[in-house]
Amino acid sequence: MGISNWEIHEKECYQYLRNTFGQDAEFIHHGGSDSTISDIEVRPNRGQSFWIECKSPQAQSGQFVAIPKDGKFYFSERNKSFIQDYHRKRIRYSYCR
């Protein structure tokens, strides 16, 4: 079985980051089909580590579960990520629709 387009895209993103910013940070490719872990871990020479998701234009991204309760939505405790400001903004936006 051949390599998928998303796998190619993910590896190209990783290589781009290493080649372009490798002097400023260490990039560790995790990725793969396990969506419970982000694709690339970034460990800057200075500052706090963070993660990057690689998504092609056709991909779905930013997925999380919001649970409806009493006419409002709440960030599910079963999500694999911790709630961030952008999650809150997206949940608040859903009230206005």
GROMACS .gro file of N, CA, C and O in nm:
model
  388
    1MET      N    1   0.084  -0.117   0.000
    1MET     CA    2   0.000   0.000   0.000
    1MET      C    3   0.089   0.124   0.000
    1MET      O    4   0.186   0.132   0.074
    2GLY      N    5   0.054   0.223  -0.082
    2GLY     CA    6   0.136   0.343  -0.095
    2GLY      C    7   0.115   0.441   0.018
    2GLY      O    8   0.028   0.426   0.102
    3ILE      N    9   0.197   0.542   0.015
    3ILE     CA   10   0.190   0.647   0.117
    3ILE      C   11   0.075   0.743   0.081
    3ILE      O   12   0.055   0.777  -0.036
    4SER      N   13   0.000   0.785   0.180
    4SER     CA   14  -0.115   0.874   0.160
    4SER      C   15  -0.069   1.017   0.137
    4SER      O   16   0.039   1.057   0.179
    5ASN      N   17  -0.156   1.096   0.071
    5ASN     CA   18  -0.125   1.237   0.046
    5ASN      C   19  -0.101   1.313   0.176
    5ASN      O   20  -0.012   1.398   0.183
    6TRP      N   21  -0.181   1.283   0.280
    6TRP     CA   22  -0.163   1.355   0.406
    6TRP      C   23  -0.029   1.320   0.470
    6TRP      O   24   0.032   1.403   0.537
    7GLU      N   25   0.018   1.196   0.451
    7GLU     CA   26   0.148   1.156   0.506
    7GLU      C   27   0.261   1.230   0.435
    7GLU      O   28   0.357   1.274   0.499
    8ILE      N   29   0.248   1.244   0.304
    8ILE     CA   30   0.347   1.319   0.226
    8ILE      C   31   0.349   1.464   0.273
    8ILE      O   32   0.456   1.522   0.298
    9HIS      N   33   0.231   1.523   0.286
    9HIS     CA   34   0.220   1.663   0.330
    9HIS      C   35   0.283   1.681   0.468
    9HIS      O   36   0.358   1.777   0.491
   10GLU      N   37   0.255   1.590   0.559
   10GLU     CA   38   0.308   1.598   0.694
   10GLU      C   39   0.462   1.594   0.694
   10GLU      O   40   0.528   1.672   0.762
   11LYS      N   41   0.518   1.504   0.616
   11LYS     CA   42   0.664   1.493   0.609
   11LYS      C   43   0.726   1.615   0.542
   11LYS      O   44   0.834   1.661   0.583
   12GLU      N   45   0.658   1.671   0.442
   12GLU     CA   46   0.708   1.792   0.377
   12GLU      C   47   0.706   1.910   0.473
   12GLU      O   48   0.799   1.991   0.475
   13CYS      N   49   0.602   1.919   0.555
   13CYS     CA   50   0.595   2.025   0.657
   13CYS      C   51   0.711   2.013   0.756
   13CYS      O   52   0.777   2.111   0.789
   14TYR      N   53   0.734   1.891   0.802
   14TYR     CA   54   0.842   1.864   0.896
   14TYR      C   55   0.977   1.905   0.837
   14TYR      O   56   1.056   1.975   0.901
   15GLN      N   57   1.003   1.862   0.713
   15GLN     CA   58   1.130   1.895   0.647
   15GLN      C   59   1.145   2.046   0.628
   15GLN      O   60   1.253   2.101   0.648
   16TYR      N   61   1.036   2.112   0.589
   16TYR     CA   62   1.040   2.257   0.572
   16TYR      C   63   1.078   2.327   0.702
   16TYR      O   64   1.165   2.414   0.704
   17LEU      N   65   1.012   2.288   0.811
   17LEU     CA   66   1.042   2.350   0.940
   17LEU      C   67   1.187   2.326   0.981
   17LEU      O   68   1.255   2.419   1.028
   18ARG      N   69   1.234   2.204   0.966
   18ARG     CA   70   1.374   2.173   1.001
   18ARG      C   71   1.470   2.254   0.916
   18ARG      O   72   1.568   2.310   0.967
   19ASN      N   73   1.446   2.258   0.785
   19ASN     CA   74   1.537   2.329   0.694
   19ASN      C   75   1.533   2.480   0.713
   19ASN      O   76   1.634   2.547   0.698
   20THR      N   77   1.415   2.534   0.745
   20THR     CA   78   1.399   2.679   0.756
   20THR      C   79   1.430   2.732   0.894
   20THR      O   80   1.488   2.840   0.908
   21PHE      N   81   1.393   2.659   0.998
   21PHE     CA   82   1.405   2.709   1.135
   21PHE      C   83   1.489   2.618   1.225
   21PHE      O   84   1.490   2.637   1.347
   22GLY      N   85   1.558   2.522   1.168
   22GLY     CA   86   1.634   2.425   1.245
   22GLY      C   87   1.743   2.484   1.333
   22GLY      O   88   1.780   2.424   1.434
   23GLN      N   89   1.791   2.603   1.299
   23GLN     CA   90   1.893   2.666   1.383
   23GLN      C   91   1.832   2.728   1.508
   23GLN      O   92   1.902   2.756   1.603
   24ASP      N   93   1.699   2.746   1.508
   24ASP     CA   94   1.631   2.811   1.620
   24ASP      C   95   1.556   2.714   1.711
   24ASP      O   96   1.514   2.752   1.821
   25ALA      N   97   1.535   2.591   1.664
   25ALA     CA   98   1.454   2.497   1.742
   25ALA      C   99   1.480   2.355   1.694
   25ALA      O  100   1.525   2.332   1.583
   26GLU      N  101   1.447   2.261   1.782
   26GLU     CA  102   1.448   2.119   1.746
   26GLU      C  103   1.305   2.081   1.709
   26GLU      O  104   1.210   2.118   1.779
   27PHE      N  105   1.289   2.009   1.599
   27PHE     CA  106   1.158   1.964   1.553
   27PHE      C  107   1.155   1.812   1.559
   27PHE      O  108   1.244   1.745   1.507
   28ILE      N  109   1.052   1.760   1.625
   28ILE     CA  110   1.039   1.615   1.641
   28ILE      C  111   0.908   1.572   1.575
   28ILE      O  112   0.800   1.617   1.615
   29HIS      N  113   0.920   1.487   1.475
   29HIS     CA  114   0.802   1.441   1.401
   29HIS      C  115   0.739   1.324   1.475
   29HIS      O  116   0.801   1.222   1.496
   30HIS      N  117   0.615   1.343   1.519
   30HIS     CA  118   0.539   1.237   1.583
   30HIS      C  119   0.434   1.187   1.484
   30HIS      O  120   0.439   1.075   1.440
   31GLY      N  121   0.338   1.273   1.454
   31GLY     CA  122   0.239   1.253   1.349
   31GLY      C  123   0.182   1.115   1.332
   31GLY      O  124   0.167   1.039   1.427
   32GLY      N  125   0.150   1.083   1.210
   32GLY     CA  126   0.088   0.957   1.178
   32GLY      C  127  -0.063   0.964   1.189
   32GLY      O  128  -0.121   1.071   1.199
   33SER      N  129  -0.126   0.851   1.189
   33SER     CA  130  -0.273   0.847   1.186
   33SER      C  131  -0.335   0.857   1.325
   33SER      O  132  -0.457   0.862   1.337
   34ASP      N  133  -0.254   0.863   1.430
   34ASP     CA  134  -0.306   0.877   1.566
   34ASP      C  135  -0.336   1.024   1.593
   34ASP      O  136  -0.245   1.103   1.620
   35SER      N  137  -0.463   1.062   1.584
   35SER     CA  138  -0.499   1.203   1.600
   35SER      C  139  -0.504   1.248   1.745
   35SER      O  140  -0.539   1.361   1.774
   36THR      N  141  -0.467   1.159   1.839
   36THR     CA  142  -0.464   1.200   1.980
   36THR      C  143  -0.331   1.266   2.016
   36THR      O  144  -0.314   1.313   2.128
   37ILE      N  145  -0.237   1.268   1.922
   37ILE     CA  146  -0.109   1.336   1.944
   37ILE      C  147  -0.083   1.426   1.824
   37ILE      O  148  -0.115   1.391   1.711
   38SER      N  149  -0.029   1.544   1.850
   38SER     CA  150  -0.002   1.638   1.743
   38SER      C  151   0.112   1.589   1.655
   38SER      O  152   0.186   1.498   1.692
   39ASP      N  153   0.125   1.652   1.538
   39ASP     CA  154   0.218   1.604   1.436
   39ASP      C  155   0.365   1.635   1.465
   39ASP      O  156   0.450   1.549   1.453
   40ILE      N  157   0.392   1.759   1.503
   40ILE     CA  158   0.531   1.801   1.520
   40ILE      C  159   0.548   1.872   1.654
   40ILE      O  160   0.476   1.968   1.684
   41GLU      N  161   0.642   1.825   1.731
   41GLU     CA  162   0.678   1.891   1.857
   41GLU      C  163   0.789   1.990   1.828
   41GLU      O  164   0.885   1.957   1.758
   42VAL      N  165   0.775   2.111   1.880
   42VAL     CA  166   0.875   2.217   1.859
   42VAL      C  167   0.938   2.249   1.994
   42VAL      O  168   0.869   2.285   2.089
   43ARG      N  169   1.071   2.236   1.999
   43ARG     CA  170   1.146   2.270   2.120
   43ARG      C  171   1.242   2.384   2.086
   43ARG      O  172   1.354   2.361   2.040
   44PRO      N  173   1.196   2.507   2.106
   44PRO     CA  174   1.281   2.622   2.072
   44PRO      C  175   1.407   2.627   2.158
   44PRO      O  176   1.408   2.578   2.271
   45ASN      N  177   1.512   2.688   2.102
   45ASN     CA  178   1.635   2.708   2.178
   45ASN      C  179   1.607   2.793   2.302
   45ASN      O  180   1.669   2.776   2.405
   46ARG      N  181   1.514   2.888   2.288
   46ARG     CA  182   1.470   2.972   2.399
   46ARG      C  183   1.318   2.971   2.399
   46ARG      O  184   1.255   2.979   2.296
   47GLY      N  185   1.260   2.961   2.515
   47GLY     CA  186   1.115   2.966   2.524
   47GLY      C  187   1.055   2.829   2.548
   47GLY      O  188   1.125   2.728   2.561
   48GLN      N  189   0.924   2.826   2.551
   48GLN     CA  190   0.848   2.707   2.586
   48GLN      C  191   0.820   2.620   2.462
   48GLN      O  192   0.794   2.672   2.354
   49SER      N  193   0.824   2.491   2.480
   49SER     CA  194   0.791   2.398   2.373
   49SER      C  195   0.644   2.406   2.338
   49SER      O  196   0.561   2.443   2.421
   50PHE      N  197   0.612   2.371   2.213
   50PHE     CA  198   0.473   2.368   2.169
   50PHE      C  199   0.461   2.267   2.055
   50PHE      O  200   0.558   2.205   2.014
   51TRP      N  201   0.339   2.249   2.005
   51TRP     CA  202   0.310   2.149   1.902
   51TRP      C  203   0.249   2.215   1.780
   51TRP      O  204   0.181   2.317   1.791
   52ILE      N  205   0.271   2.152   1.665
   52ILE     CA  206   0.214   2.200   1.539
   52ILE      C  207   0.137   2.087   1.474
   52ILE      O  208   0.184   1.972   1.472
   53GLU      N  209   0.021   2.120   1.420
   53GLU     CA  210  -0.059   2.027   1.340
   53GLU      C  211  -0.035   2.060   1.193
   53GLU      O  212  -0.039   2.177   1.155
   54CYS      N  213  -0.015   1.961   1.111
   54CYS     CA  214   0.002   1.979   0.967
   54CYS      C  215  -0.129   1.939   0.899
   54CYS      O  216  -0.170   1.824   0.911
   55LYS      N  217  -0.191   2.033   0.832
   55LYS     CA  218  -0.317   2.006   0.765
   55LYS      C  219  -0.311   2.056   0.622
   55LYS      O  220  -0.276   2.171   0.598
   56SER      N  221  -0.348   1.971   0.529
   56SER     CA  222  -0.358   2.014   0.390
   56SER      C  223  -0.486   2.095   0.376
   56SER      O  224  -0.574   2.090   0.462
   57PRO      N  225  -0.499   2.173   0.269
   57PRO     CA  226  -0.620   2.256   0.252
   57PRO      C  227  -0.751   2.177   0.254
   57PRO      O  228  -0.854   2.230   0.292
   58GLN      N  229  -0.748   2.051   0.216
   58GLN     CA  230  -0.868   1.969   0.212
   58GLN      C  231  -0.902   1.906   0.347
   58GLN      O  232  -1.008   1.848   0.364
   59ALA      N  233  -0.812   1.916   0.444
   59ALA     CA  234  -0.828   1.845   0.571
   59ALA      C  235  -0.925   1.916   0.665
   59ALA      O  236  -0.943   2.037   0.658
   60GLN      N  237  -0.984   1.838   0.753
   60GLN     CA  238  -1.060   1.894   0.864
   60GLN      C  239  -0.961   1.918   0.976
   60GLN      O  240  -0.872   1.837   1.000
   61SER      N  241  -0.975   2.029   1.044
   61SER     CA  242  -0.881   2.056   1.153
   61SER      C  243  -0.952   2.129   1.267
   61SER      O  244  -1.063   2.178   1.252
   62GLY      N  245  -0.882   2.137   1.377
   62GLY     CA  246  -0.935   2.206   1.492
   62GLY      C  247  -1.054   2.135   1.554
   62GLY      O  248  -1.141   2.198   1.612
   63GLN      N  249  -1.056   2.005   1.542
   63GLN     CA  250  -1.169   1.930   1.592
   63GLN      C  251  -1.162   1.914   1.744
   63GLN      O  252  -1.057   1.885   1.798
   64PHE      N  253  -1.276   1.935   1.807
   64PHE     CA  254  -1.291   1.907   1.949
   64PHE      C  255  -1.439   1.885   1.975
   64PHE      O  256  -1.524   1.918   1.892
   65VAL      N  257  -1.470   1.829   2.088
   65VAL     CA  258  -1.609   1.798   2.122
   65VAL      C  259  -1.660   1.901   2.221
   65VAL      O  260  -1.597   1.926   2.323
   66ALA      N  261  -1.776   1.959   2.187
   66ALA     CA  262  -1.847   2.049   2.278
   66ALA      C  263  -1.980   1.981   2.312
   66ALA      O  264  -2.053   1.941   2.223
   67ILE      N  265  -2.007   1.969   2.439
   67ILE     CA  266  -2.126   1.899   2.487
   67ILE      C  267  -2.238   2.000   2.514
   67ILE      O  268  -2.217   2.098   2.587
   68PRO      N  269  -2.358   1.979   2.456
   68PRO     CA  270  -2.469   2.069   2.487
   68PRO      C  271  -2.530   2.035   2.624
   68PRO      O  272  -2.545   1.919   2.659
   69LYS      N  273  -2.558   2.139   2.700
   69LYS     CA  274  -2.621   2.120   2.831
   69LYS      C  275  -2.692   2.250   2.868
   69LYS      O  276  -2.630   2.356   2.867
   70ASP      N  277  -2.820   2.239   2.900
   70ASP     CA  278  -2.899   2.355   2.943
   70ASP      C  279  -2.890   2.472   2.845
   70ASP      O  280  -2.877   2.588   2.885
   71GLY      N  281  -2.894   2.441   2.716
   71GLY     CA  282  -2.894   2.546   2.614
   71GLY      C  283  -2.759   2.607   2.585
   71GLY      O  284  -2.750   2.705   2.511
   72LYS      N  285  -2.653   2.554   2.644
   72LYS     CA  286  -2.517   2.604   2.619
   72LYS      C  287  -2.429   2.488   2.581
   72LYS      O  288  -2.463   2.372   2.599
   73PHE      N  289  -2.311   2.520   2.527
   73PHE     CA  290  -2.212   2.418   2.495
   73PHE      C  291  -2.094   2.428   2.591
   73PHE      O  292  -2.055   2.538   2.631
   74TYR      N  293  -2.040   2.312   2.626
   74TYR     CA  294  -1.925   2.305   2.716
   74TYR      C  295  -1.819   2.216   2.654
   74TYR      O  296  -1.850   2.116   2.589
   75PHE      N  297  -1.694   2.252   2.675
   75PHE     CA  298  -1.580   2.175   2.627
   75PHE      C  299  -1.580   2.040   2.700
   75PHE      O  300  -1.578   2.036   2.822
   76SER      N  301  -1.584   1.932   2.623
   76SER     CA  302  -1.592   1.799   2.683
   76SER      C  303  -1.465   1.764   2.759
   76SER      O  304  -1.354   1.789   2.711
   77GLU      N  305  -1.481   1.705   2.875
   77GLU     CA  306  -1.366   1.659   2.954
   77GLU      C  307  -1.295   1.542   2.887
   77GLU      O  308  -1.183   1.508   2.925
   78ARG      N  309  -1.360   1.480   2.790
   78ARG     CA  310  -1.300   1.364   2.722
   78ARG      C  311  -1.214   1.404   2.602
   78ARG      O  312  -1.155   1.318   2.537
   79ASN      N  313  -1.206   1.534   2.569
   79ASN     CA  314  -1.117   1.578   2.463
   79ASN      C  315  -0.974   1.542   2.499
   79ASN      O  316  -0.938   1.538   2.617
   80LYS      N  317  -0.893   1.517   2.399
   80LYS     CA  318  -0.753   1.480   2.422
   80LYS      C  319  -0.665   1.601   2.446
   80LYS      O  320  -0.552   1.589   2.488
   81SER      N  321  -0.717   1.721   2.418
   81SER     CA  322  -0.640   1.842   2.440
   81SER      C  323  -0.702   1.921   2.555
   81SER      O  324  -0.815   1.895   2.596
   82PHE      N  325  -0.628   2.018   2.604
   82PHE     CA  326  -0.678   2.107   2.707
   82PHE      C  327  -0.747   2.225   2.641
   82PHE      O  328  -0.709   2.266   2.532
   83ILE      N  329  -0.845   2.280   2.708
   83ILE     CA  330  -0.918   2.394   2.650
   83ILE      C  331  -0.824   2.513   2.635
   83ILE      O  332  -0.743   2.543   2.724
   84GLN      N  333  -0.832   2.577   2.519
   84GLN     CA  334  -0.751   2.694   2.487
   84GLN      C  335  -0.846   2.810   2.458
   84GLN      O  336  -0.967   2.792   2.440
   85ASP      N  337  -0.792   2.929   2.447
   85ASP     CA  338  -0.873   3.047   2.421
   85ASP      C  339  -0.951   3.032   2.290
   85ASP      O  340  -1.067   3.071   2.282
   86TYR      N  341  -0.889   2.976   2.186
   86TYR     CA  342  -0.960   2.962   2.059
   86TYR      C  343  -1.077   2.864   2.070
   86TYR      O  344  -1.177   2.880   2.000
   87HIS      N  345  -1.070   2.765   2.159
   87HIS     CA  346  -1.185   2.677   2.183
   87HIS      C  347  -1.300   2.759   2.241
   87HIS      O  348  -1.415   2.747   2.197
   88ARG      N  349  -1.268   2.840   2.340
   88ARG     CA  350  -1.372   2.923   2.404
   88ARG      C  351  -1.438   3.015   2.302
   88ARG      O  352  -1.560   3.031   2.301
   89LYS      N  353  -1.356   3.076   2.215
   89LYS     CA  354  -1.410   3.166   2.114
   89LYS      C  355  -1.503   3.092   2.018
   89LYS      O  356  -1.608   3.144   1.981
   90ARG      N  357  -1.464   2.973   1.977
   90ARG     CA  358  -1.547   2.897   1.884
   90ARG      C  359  -1.677   2.853   1.952
   90ARG      O  360  -1.782   2.852   1.890
   91ILE      N  361  -1.670   2.816   2.079
   91ILE     CA  362  -1.791   2.777   2.150
   91ILE      C  363  -1.884   2.899   2.167
   91ILE      O  364  -2.003   2.890   2.142
   92ARG      N  365  -1.827   3.015   2.203
   92ARG     CA  366  -1.909   3.137   2.216
   92ARG      C  367  -1.972   3.173   2.082
   92ARG      O  368  -2.088   3.213   2.076
   93TYR      N  369  -1.898   3.159   1.973
   93TYR     CA  370  -1.950   3.190   1.840
   93TYR      C  371  -2.070   3.102   1.808
   93TYR      O  372  -2.166   3.149   1.746
   94SER      N  373  -2.070   2.979   1.853
   94SER     CA  374  -2.180   2.888   1.823
   94SER      C  375  -2.310   2.935   1.888
   94SER      O  376  -2.419   2.903   1.840
   95TYR      N  377  -2.303   3.014   1.995
   95TYR     CA  378  -2.425   3.066   2.059
   95TYR      C  379  -2.495   3.167   1.967
   95TYR      O  380  -2.614   3.185   1.973
   96CYS      N  381  -2.417   3.236   1.884
   96CYS     CA  382  -2.470   3.345   1.802
   96CYS      C  383  -2.532   3.296   1.672
   96CYS      O  384  -2.586   3.375   1.596
   97ARG      N  385  -2.524   3.170   1.643
   97ARG     CA  386  -2.570   3.119   1.514
   97ARG      C  387  -2.712   3.076   1.518
   97ARG      O  388  -2.772   3.049   1.612
   0.00000   0.00000   0.00000
